[in-house]
mmCIF file of C-alpha atoms in Angstrom:
data_model
loop_
_atom_site.group_PDB
_atom_site.id
_atom_site.type_symbol
_atom_site.label_atom_id
_atom_site.label_comp_id
_atom_site.label_asym_id
_atom_site.label_seq_id
_atom_site.Cartn_x
_atom_site.Cartn_y
_atom_site.Cartn_z
ATOM 1 C CA MET A 12 -8.090 -24.882 -9.391
ATOM 2 C CA GLU A 13 -10.705 -22.689 -11.140
ATOM 3 C CA LYS A 14 -9.418 -19.729 -12.908
ATOM 4 C CA GLN A 15 -11.023 -16.380 -11.961
ATOM 5 C CA VAL A 16 -11.218 -13.552 -14.348
ATOM 6 C CA ILE A 17 -11.233 -10.225 -12.782
ATOM 7 C CA ASP A 18 -12.593 -7.150 -14.868
ATOM 8 C CA LEU A 19 -10.492 -4.288 -13.907
ATOM 9 C CA ASN A 20 -12.837 -1.442 -15.106
ATOM 10 C CA ARG A 21 -15.456 -2.946 -13.415
ATOM 11 C CA GLU A 22 -13.885 -3.534 -10.220
ATOM 12 C CA LYS A 23 -12.812 0.257 -10.629
ATOM 13 C CA GLU A 24 -16.373 1.188 -10.771
ATOM 14 C CA LEU A 25 -17.692 -1.109 -7.847
ATOM 15 C CA TYR A 26 -14.670 0.188 -5.703
ATOM 16 C CA LYS A 27 -15.690 3.969 -6.407
ATOM 17 C CA ALA A 28 -19.337 3.237 -5.816
ATOM 18 C CA ALA A 29 -18.568 1.523 -2.376
ATOM 19 C CA THR A 30 -16.169 4.292 -1.224
ATOM 20 C CA ALA A 31 -18.559 7.094 -2.336
ATOM 21 C CA ARG A 32 -21.096 5.867 0.379
ATOM 22 C CA ILE A 33 -18.479 6.348 3.080
ATOM 23 C CA ASP A 34 -17.952 9.530 5.069
ATOM 24 C CA ARG A 35 -14.608 9.026 6.574
ATOM 25 C CA ARG A 36 -11.695 6.607 6.285
ATOM 26 C CA ILE A 37 -9.324 5.656 9.104
ATOM 27 C CA ILE A 38 -5.920 4.236 7.929
ATOM 28 C CA VAL A 39 -4.003 2.337 10.893
ATOM 29 C CA CYS A 40 -0.386 1.726 10.052
ATOM 30 C CA ALA A 41 0.224 -1.881 10.246
ATOM 31 C CA GLY A 42 3.846 -1.645 9.338
ATOM 32 C CA THR A 43 6.396 -3.914 11.386
ATOM 33 C CA GLY A 44 7.407 -0.700 13.381
ATOM 34 C CA CYS A 45 3.806 0.548 14.207
ATOM 35 C CA ILE A 46 2.692 -3.094 14.854
ATOM 36 C CA ALA A 47 5.449 -3.481 17.575
ATOM 37 C CA ASN A 48 4.422 -0.448 19.308
ATOM 38 C CA GLY A 49 0.753 -1.847 19.655
ATOM 39 C CA SER A 50 -0.962 -0.482 16.323
ATOM 40 C CA MET A 51 -3.340 -3.385 16.223
ATOM 41 C CA LYS A 52 -4.563 -3.000 19.547
ATOM 42 C CA VAL A 53 -5.256 0.613 18.819
ATOM 43 C CA PHE A 54 -7.141 -0.744 15.456
ATOM 44 C CA ASP A 55 -9.311 -3.054 17.559
ATOM 45 C CA ALA A 56 -10.266 -0.370 19.982
ATOM 46 C CA LEU A 57 -10.873 2.053 17.590
ATOM 47 C CA LYS A 58 -13.435 -0.647 15.967
ATOM 48 C CA ARG A 59 -15.247 -1.083 19.349
ATOM 49 C CA GLU A 60 -15.245 2.430 20.430
ATOM 50 C CA ILE A 61 -16.704 3.529 16.996
ATOM 51 C CA GLU A 62 -19.441 1.060 17.121
ATOM 52 C CA ALA A 63 -19.983 1.806 20.768
ATOM 53 C CA LYS A 64 -20.692 5.433 20.082
ATOM 54 C CA GLY A 65 -23.550 4.384 17.313
ATOM 55 C CA LEU A 66 -21.501 5.072 14.223
ATOM 56 C CA ASP A 67 -21.629 2.593 11.362
ATOM 57 C CA VAL A 68 -18.184 1.437 10.826
ATOM 58 C CA VAL A 69 -16.858 -1.267 7.828
ATOM 59 C CA VAL A 70 -13.618 -2.903 8.009
ATOM 60 C CA GLU A 71 -14.338 -4.830 4.558
ATOM 61 C CA LEU A 72 -16.281 -3.259 1.756
ATOM 62 C CA ASP A 73 -19.211 -5.128 0.557
ATOM 63 C CA PHE A 74 -19.845 -4.036 -3.043
ATOM 64 C CA GLU A 75 -23.421 -5.549 -2.798
ATOM 65 C CA ASP A 76 -24.060 -3.153 0.265
ATOM 66 C CA ASN A 77 -25.875 0.097 -1.079
ATOM 67 C CA LYS A 78 -26.058 1.457 2.557
ATOM 68 C CA ASP A 79 -24.211 4.528 3.573
ATOM 69 C CA HIS A 80 -21.662 4.171 6.162
ATOM 70 C CA ASP A 81 -19.964 6.721 8.579
ATOM 71 C CA VAL A 82 -16.447 5.110 8.619
ATOM 72 C CA HIS A 83 -14.184 2.794 6.773
ATOM 73 C CA LEU A 84 -11.256 1.243 9.199
ATOM 74 C CA THR A 85 -8.484 -0.220 7.373
ATOM 75 C CA LYS A 86 -5.172 -1.032 7.692
ATOM 76 C CA SER A 87 -1.927 0.046 5.891
ATOM 77 C CA GLY A 88 1.622 -1.085 5.051
ATOM 78 C CA CYS A 89 4.415 1.537 6.576
ATOM 79 C CA GLN A 90 3.582 4.965 6.415
ATOM 80 C CA GLY A 91 7.182 5.685 6.872
ATOM 81 C CA PHE A 92 7.374 7.894 9.910
ATOM 82 C CA CYS A 93 8.261 4.962 12.404
ATOM 83 C CA GLN A 94 9.760 6.927 15.144
ATOM 84 C CA VAL A 95 6.427 8.757 15.952
ATOM 85 C CA GLY A 96 4.141 5.609 15.668
ATOM 86 C CA PRO A 97 1.810 4.368 15.876
ATOM 87 C CA LEU A 98 0.084 6.526 13.484
ATOM 88 C CA VAL A 99 -3.517 6.845 12.441
ATOM 89 C CA THR A 100 -4.609 9.075 9.138
ATOM 90 C CA ILE A 101 -8.007 9.940 8.862
ATOM 91 C CA LEU A 102 -9.262 11.109 5.564
ATOM 92 C CA PRO A 103 -10.717 13.364 4.027
ATOM 93 C CA ASP A 104 -9.650 15.473 6.605
ATOM 94 C CA ASP A 105 -6.068 14.676 6.147
ATOM 95 C CA ILE A 106 -5.118 14.369 9.805
ATOM 96 C CA MET A 107 -2.508 12.406 10.907
ATOM 97 C CA TYR A 108 -2.120 11.674 14.545
ATOM 98 C CA ASN A 109 1.296 10.155 15.802
ATOM 99 C CA LYS A 110 2.056 8.026 19.007
ATOM 100 C CA VAL A 111 -1.313 6.818 19.140
ATOM 101 C CA SER A 112 -2.388 4.481 22.095
ATOM 102 C CA VAL A 113 -5.329 2.732 23.161
ATOM 103 C CA ASN A 114 -5.962 5.517 25.753
ATOM 104 C CA ASP A 115 -6.268 7.661 22.950
ATOM 105 C CA VAL A 116 -9.091 6.068 20.910
ATOM 106 C CA LYS A 117 -12.314 7.537 23.004
ATOM 107 C CA GLU A 118 -10.947 11.189 22.575
ATOM 108 C CA ILE A 119 -10.299 10.472 18.744
ATOM 109 C CA VAL A 120 -13.905 9.131 18.250
ATOM 110 C CA LYS A 121 -15.429 11.732 20.317
ATOM 111 C CA THR A 122 -13.251 14.803 19.044
ATOM 112 C CA THR A 123 -12.691 14.157 15.367
ATOM 113 C CA LEU A 124 -15.385 11.821 14.151
ATOM 114 C CA ILE A 125 -18.107 13.121 16.344
ATOM 115 C CA GLU A 126 -17.316 16.613 16.818
ATOM 116 C CA ASN A 127 -15.147 17.141 13.936
ATOM 117 C CA SER A 128 -12.381 18.804 15.664
ATOM 118 C CA ILE A 129 -8.807 17.972 15.965
ATOM 119 C CA VAL A 130 -6.865 16.483 18.851
ATOM 120 C CA ASP A 131 -3.949 18.839 18.967
ATOM 121 C CA ARG A 132 -1.752 16.784 21.436
ATOM 122 C CA LEU A 133 -1.601 14.087 18.916
ATOM 123 C CA LEU A 134 -0.506 15.863 16.144
ATOM 124 C CA TYR A 135 3.138 15.996 15.009
ATOM 125 C CA LYS A 136 5.248 18.530 16.885
ATOM 126 C CA GLU A 137 8.418 19.952 15.435
ATOM 127 C CA PRO A 138 11.205 19.576 18.048
ATOM 128 C CA LYS A 139 13.010 22.874 17.387
ATOM 129 C CA SER A 140 9.910 25.072 16.435
ATOM 130 C CA GLY A 141 7.392 23.809 18.363
ATOM 131 C CA ASN A 142 4.964 23.829 15.470
ATOM 132 C CA LEU A 143 2.170 21.476 15.114
ATOM 133 C CA TYR A 144 1.101 19.934 11.718
ATOM 134 C CA LYS A 145 -1.767 18.655 10.866
ATOM 135 C CA GLY A 146 -0.956 15.878 8.181
ATOM 136 C CA ILE A 147 1.089 14.614 5.446
ATOM 137 C CA HIS A 148 0.754 17.378 3.098
ATOM 138 C CA GLU A 149 2.490 19.959 6.318
ATOM 139 C CA ILE A 150 4.690 17.530 7.851
ATOM 140 C CA PRO A 151 8.016 18.460 6.794
ATOM 141 C CA PHE A 152 9.251 14.781 6.968
ATOM 142 C CA TYR A 153 6.887 14.237 3.789
ATOM 143 C CA THR A 154 6.956 17.173 1.742
ATOM 144 C CA GLN A 155 10.679 17.006 1.208
ATOM 145 C CA GLN A 156 10.090 13.307 -0.038
ATOM 146 C CA LYS A 157 9.189 12.297 -3.474
ATOM 147 C CA ARG A 158 7.881 8.877 -3.423
ATOM 148 C CA THR A 159 7.805 6.439 -6.524
ATOM 149 C CA VAL A 160 8.120 2.811 -5.678
ATOM 150 C CA ILE A 161 6.706 3.228 -2.122
ATOM 151 C CA ALA A 162 4.167 6.130 -3.051
ATOM 152 C CA LYS A 163 1.284 3.770 -2.296
ATOM 153 C CA CYS A 164 2.573 2.109 0.663
ATOM 154 C CA GLY A 165 1.044 3.513 3.865
ATOM 155 C CA VAL A 166 -2.024 4.361 1.848
ATOM 156 C CA ILE A 167 -3.714 1.256 0.446
ATOM 157 C CA ASP A 168 -4.984 -1.748 2.187
ATOM 158 C CA PRO A 169 -2.026 -4.147 1.327
ATOM 159 C CA GLU A 170 -4.546 -7.083 1.588
ATOM 160 C CA ASP A 171 -7.353 -5.678 -0.624
ATOM 161 C CA ILE A 172 -6.657 -6.193 -4.434
ATOM 162 C CA ARG A 173 -9.904 -3.908 -5.292
ATOM 163 C CA GLU A 174 -8.094 -1.110 -3.675
ATOM 164 C CA TYR A 175 -4.789 -2.005 -5.781
ATOM 165 C CA ILE A 176 -6.755 -2.068 -8.771
ATOM 166 C CA ASN A 177 -8.765 1.091 -7.998
ATOM 167 C CA LEU A 178 -5.596 3.128 -8.128
ATOM 168 C CA GLY A 179 -4.375 1.616 -11.642
ATOM 169 C CA GLY A 180 -3.039 -1.614 -10.642
ATOM 170 C CA TYR A 181 -2.709 -4.511 -13.107
ATOM 171 C CA SER A 182 -3.507 -1.990 -15.791
ATOM 172 C CA ALA A 183 0.267 -1.969 -17.046
ATOM 173 C CA ALA A 184 0.390 -5.972 -16.867
ATOM 174 C CA ARG A 185 -3.139 -5.893 -18.864
ATOM 175 C CA LYS A 186 -1.416 -3.574 -21.423
ATOM 176 C CA VAL A 187 1.980 -5.660 -21.755
ATOM 177 C CA PHE A 188 0.250 -8.835 -22.123
ATOM 178 C CA THR A 189 -2.568 -7.811 -24.649
ATOM 179 C CA GLN A 190 -1.171 -5.139 -26.629
ATOM 180 C CA SER A 191 2.735 -5.750 -26.698
ATOM 181 C CA GLU A 192 5.234 -8.072 -27.762
ATOM 182 C CA PRO A 193 8.215 -8.950 -25.528
ATOM 183 C CA GLU A 194 10.602 -6.922 -27.559
ATOM 184 C CA ASP A 195 8.356 -4.139 -27.236
ATOM 185 C CA VAL A 196 8.257 -4.226 -23.299
ATOM 186 C CA CYS A 197 12.077 -4.389 -23.120
ATOM 187 C CA LYS A 198 12.349 -1.615 -25.310
ATOM 188 C CA LEU A 199 9.932 0.423 -23.335
ATOM 189 C CA ILE A 200 11.705 -0.142 -20.446
ATOM 190 C CA LYS A 201 14.971 0.548 -21.751
ATOM 191 C CA ASP A 202 13.918 3.859 -23.213
ATOM 192 C CA SER A 203 12.556 4.831 -19.944
ATOM 193 C CA GLY A 204 16.192 4.977 -18.308
ATOM 194 C CA MET A 205 14.873 2.505 -15.405
ATOM 195 C CA ARG A 206 17.681 1.032 -13.515
ATOM 196 C CA GLY A 207 18.325 -1.446 -10.748
ATOM 197 C CA ARG A 208 18.111 0.141 -7.226
ATOM 198 C CA GLY A 209 20.953 -1.899 -5.704
ATOM 199 C CA GLY A 210 24.460 -2.508 -6.936
ATOM 200 C CA GLY A 211 25.739 -0.863 -10.014
ATOM 201 C CA GLY A 212 22.315 0.503 -11.132
ATOM 202 C CA PHE A 213 22.279 -1.639 -14.159
ATOM 203 C CA SER A 214 19.808 -0.711 -16.959
ATOM 204 C CA THR A 215 16.685 -2.661 -16.294
ATOM 205 C CA GLY A 216 15.850 -2.854 -20.037
ATOM 206 C CA PHE A 217 19.264 -3.826 -21.304
ATOM 207 C CA LYS A 218 19.300 -6.582 -18.660
ATOM 208 C CA TRP A 219 15.781 -7.645 -20.016
ATOM 209 C CA GLU A 220 17.139 -7.804 -23.571
ATOM 210 C CA LEU A 221 19.786 -10.049 -22.793
ATOM 211 C CA THR A 222 17.581 -12.393 -21.062
ATOM 212 C CA LEU A 223 14.923 -12.540 -23.977
ATOM 213 C CA ALA A 224 17.713 -13.342 -26.297
ATOM 214 C CA GLN A 225 18.345 -16.811 -24.453
ATOM 215 C CA LYS A 226 15.660 -19.193 -25.897
ATOM 216 C CA ASN A 227 14.707 -21.718 -23.426
ATOM 217 C CA GLU A 228 11.621 -23.472 -22.781
ATOM 218 C CA LYS A 229 11.690 -22.821 -19.464
ATOM 219 C CA LYS A 230 12.530 -19.279 -17.920
ATOM 220 C CA TYR A 231 11.970 -17.875 -14.288
ATOM 221 C CA VAL A 232 11.551 -14.429 -12.734
ATOM 222 C CA ILE A 233 13.364 -14.227 -9.440
ATOM 223 C CA CYS A 234 11.879 -11.437 -7.062
ATOM 224 C CA ASN A 235 15.029 -10.799 -4.731
ATOM 225 C CA GLY A 236 13.490 -9.604 -1.645
ATOM 226 C CA ASP A 237 16.859 -9.796 0.281
ATOM 227 C CA GLU A 238 18.274 -6.719 2.103
ATOM 228 C CA GLY A 239 21.570 -7.963 3.976
ATOM 229 C CA ASP A 240 23.655 -4.475 3.599
ATOM 230 C CA PRO A 241 23.403 -1.561 5.981
ATOM 231 C CA GLY A 242 21.374 1.196 4.413
ATOM 232 C CA ALA A 243 19.773 -0.847 1.587
ATOM 233 C CA PHE A 244 16.652 0.122 0.183
ATOM 234 C CA MET A 245 13.830 -1.689 2.084
ATOM 235 C CA ASP A 246 12.267 -4.287 -0.031
ATOM 236 C CA ARG A 247 10.549 -5.382 3.102
ATOM 237 C CA SER A 248 8.336 -2.125 2.971
ATOM 238 C CA ILE A 249 7.152 -2.890 -0.596
ATOM 239 C CA LEU A 250 6.273 -6.454 0.299
ATOM 240 C CA GLU A 251 4.557 -5.559 3.394
ATOM 241 C CA GLY A 252 2.878 -2.353 1.826
ATOM 242 C CA ASN A 253 2.295 -3.013 -1.496
ATOM 243 C CA PRO A 254 2.387 -6.607 -2.485
ATOM 244 C CA HIS A 255 0.574 -6.481 -5.457
ATOM 245 C CA SER A 256 3.015 -3.871 -6.988
ATOM 246 C CA ILE A 257 5.598 -6.882 -6.624
ATOM 247 C CA VAL A 258 3.285 -9.310 -8.197
ATOM 248 C CA GLU A 259 2.413 -7.178 -11.095
ATOM 249 C CA GLY A 260 6.171 -6.060 -11.537
ATOM 250 C CA MET A 261 7.120 -9.812 -12.016
ATOM 251 C CA MET A 262 4.257 -10.457 -14.540
ATOM 252 C CA ILE A 263 5.609 -7.582 -16.798
ATOM 253 C CA ALA A 264 9.272 -8.962 -16.483
ATOM 254 C CA ALA A 265 7.524 -12.384 -17.294
ATOM 255 C CA ARG A 266 6.403 -10.964 -20.353
ATOM 256 C CA ALA A 267 9.370 -9.188 -21.171
ATOM 257 C CA ILE A 268 11.726 -11.997 -21.187
ATOM 258 C CA GLU A 269 9.045 -15.078 -21.971
ATOM 259 C CA ALA A 270 9.372 -16.491 -18.505
ATOM 260 C CA ASN A 271 6.436 -18.499 -17.038
ATOM 261 C CA GLU A 272 7.219 -19.337 -13.724
ATOM 262 C CA GLY A 273 8.289 -16.810 -10.648
ATOM 263 C CA TYR A 274 9.683 -17.191 -7.089
ATOM 264 C CA ILE A 275 9.963 -14.521 -4.395
ATOM 265 C CA TYR A 276 12.798 -14.663 -1.793
ATOM 266 C CA VAL A 277 12.045 -13.003 1.196
ATOM 267 C CA ARG A 278 14.182 -13.695 4.772
ATOM 268 C CA VAL A 279 12.083 -15.772 7.431
ATOM 269 C CA GLU A 280 12.537 -13.206 9.959
ATOM 270 C CA TYR A 281 10.248 -10.727 8.006
ATOM 271 C CA PRO A 282 6.806 -13.112 8.709
ATOM 272 C CA LEU A 283 4.756 -9.770 7.806
ATOM 273 C CA ALA A 284 6.014 -9.349 4.417
ATOM 274 C CA VAL A 285 5.899 -13.347 3.993
ATOM 275 C CA ARG A 286 2.444 -13.484 4.931
ATOM 276 C CA ARG A 287 1.207 -10.289 3.028
ATOM 277 C CA ILE A 288 2.672 -11.507 -0.231
#
């Protein structure tokens, strides 16, 4: 197989130039929960209706295309608010519509994309107060969260490597492979205080140091995407919503422990996670 070299800085420039030529972005949640409730039918209906109204819609960015476009229609991983899905986010308006069905599509296109107004009935309504909230920067469910591992899940297109690169993806992997020795990577992670998110919360850097000390010609990085216990952290959400972060994390771990091969374990009943990773 022929190797392909990707210039991260150039990819960022191309991506920013392409998105600068687009007026709006619509992100349809394509996590497992929203897909089960029909979000892909909403996605297809949006594309058809946007085109029917004479708006220029792109589903996949073409870096060689210098034309301006009205709408960039994309999918995302789980946006988190599964109980009110399917979710449709519209940027830069910062609008999140919830419980969207195919029957709502024409109104969304007419009212929001053409008339620049909001479909109030599709906004999140707080059950107790009855207050309407426009988007994630207002909805209490989101404002009370501080997302770290899943910060980009529900925001980026999980199947577009260029978008991940534009948000800083693979720059950390590039740094550890070109500017750091394995011992430096272990020390950096150890000093950061990073710990495992399951079990006993063991120090990640210390674990890597122990592994680095074992000198073998063959070492593996194993990504454990299993989540058998109730209340476990949802590895599936990362695999579905930001798979490149898994790959980059494995690359950094491989550099730290001098591994040269990796495996990802994920249950067969997570077909979407399997397909995206």
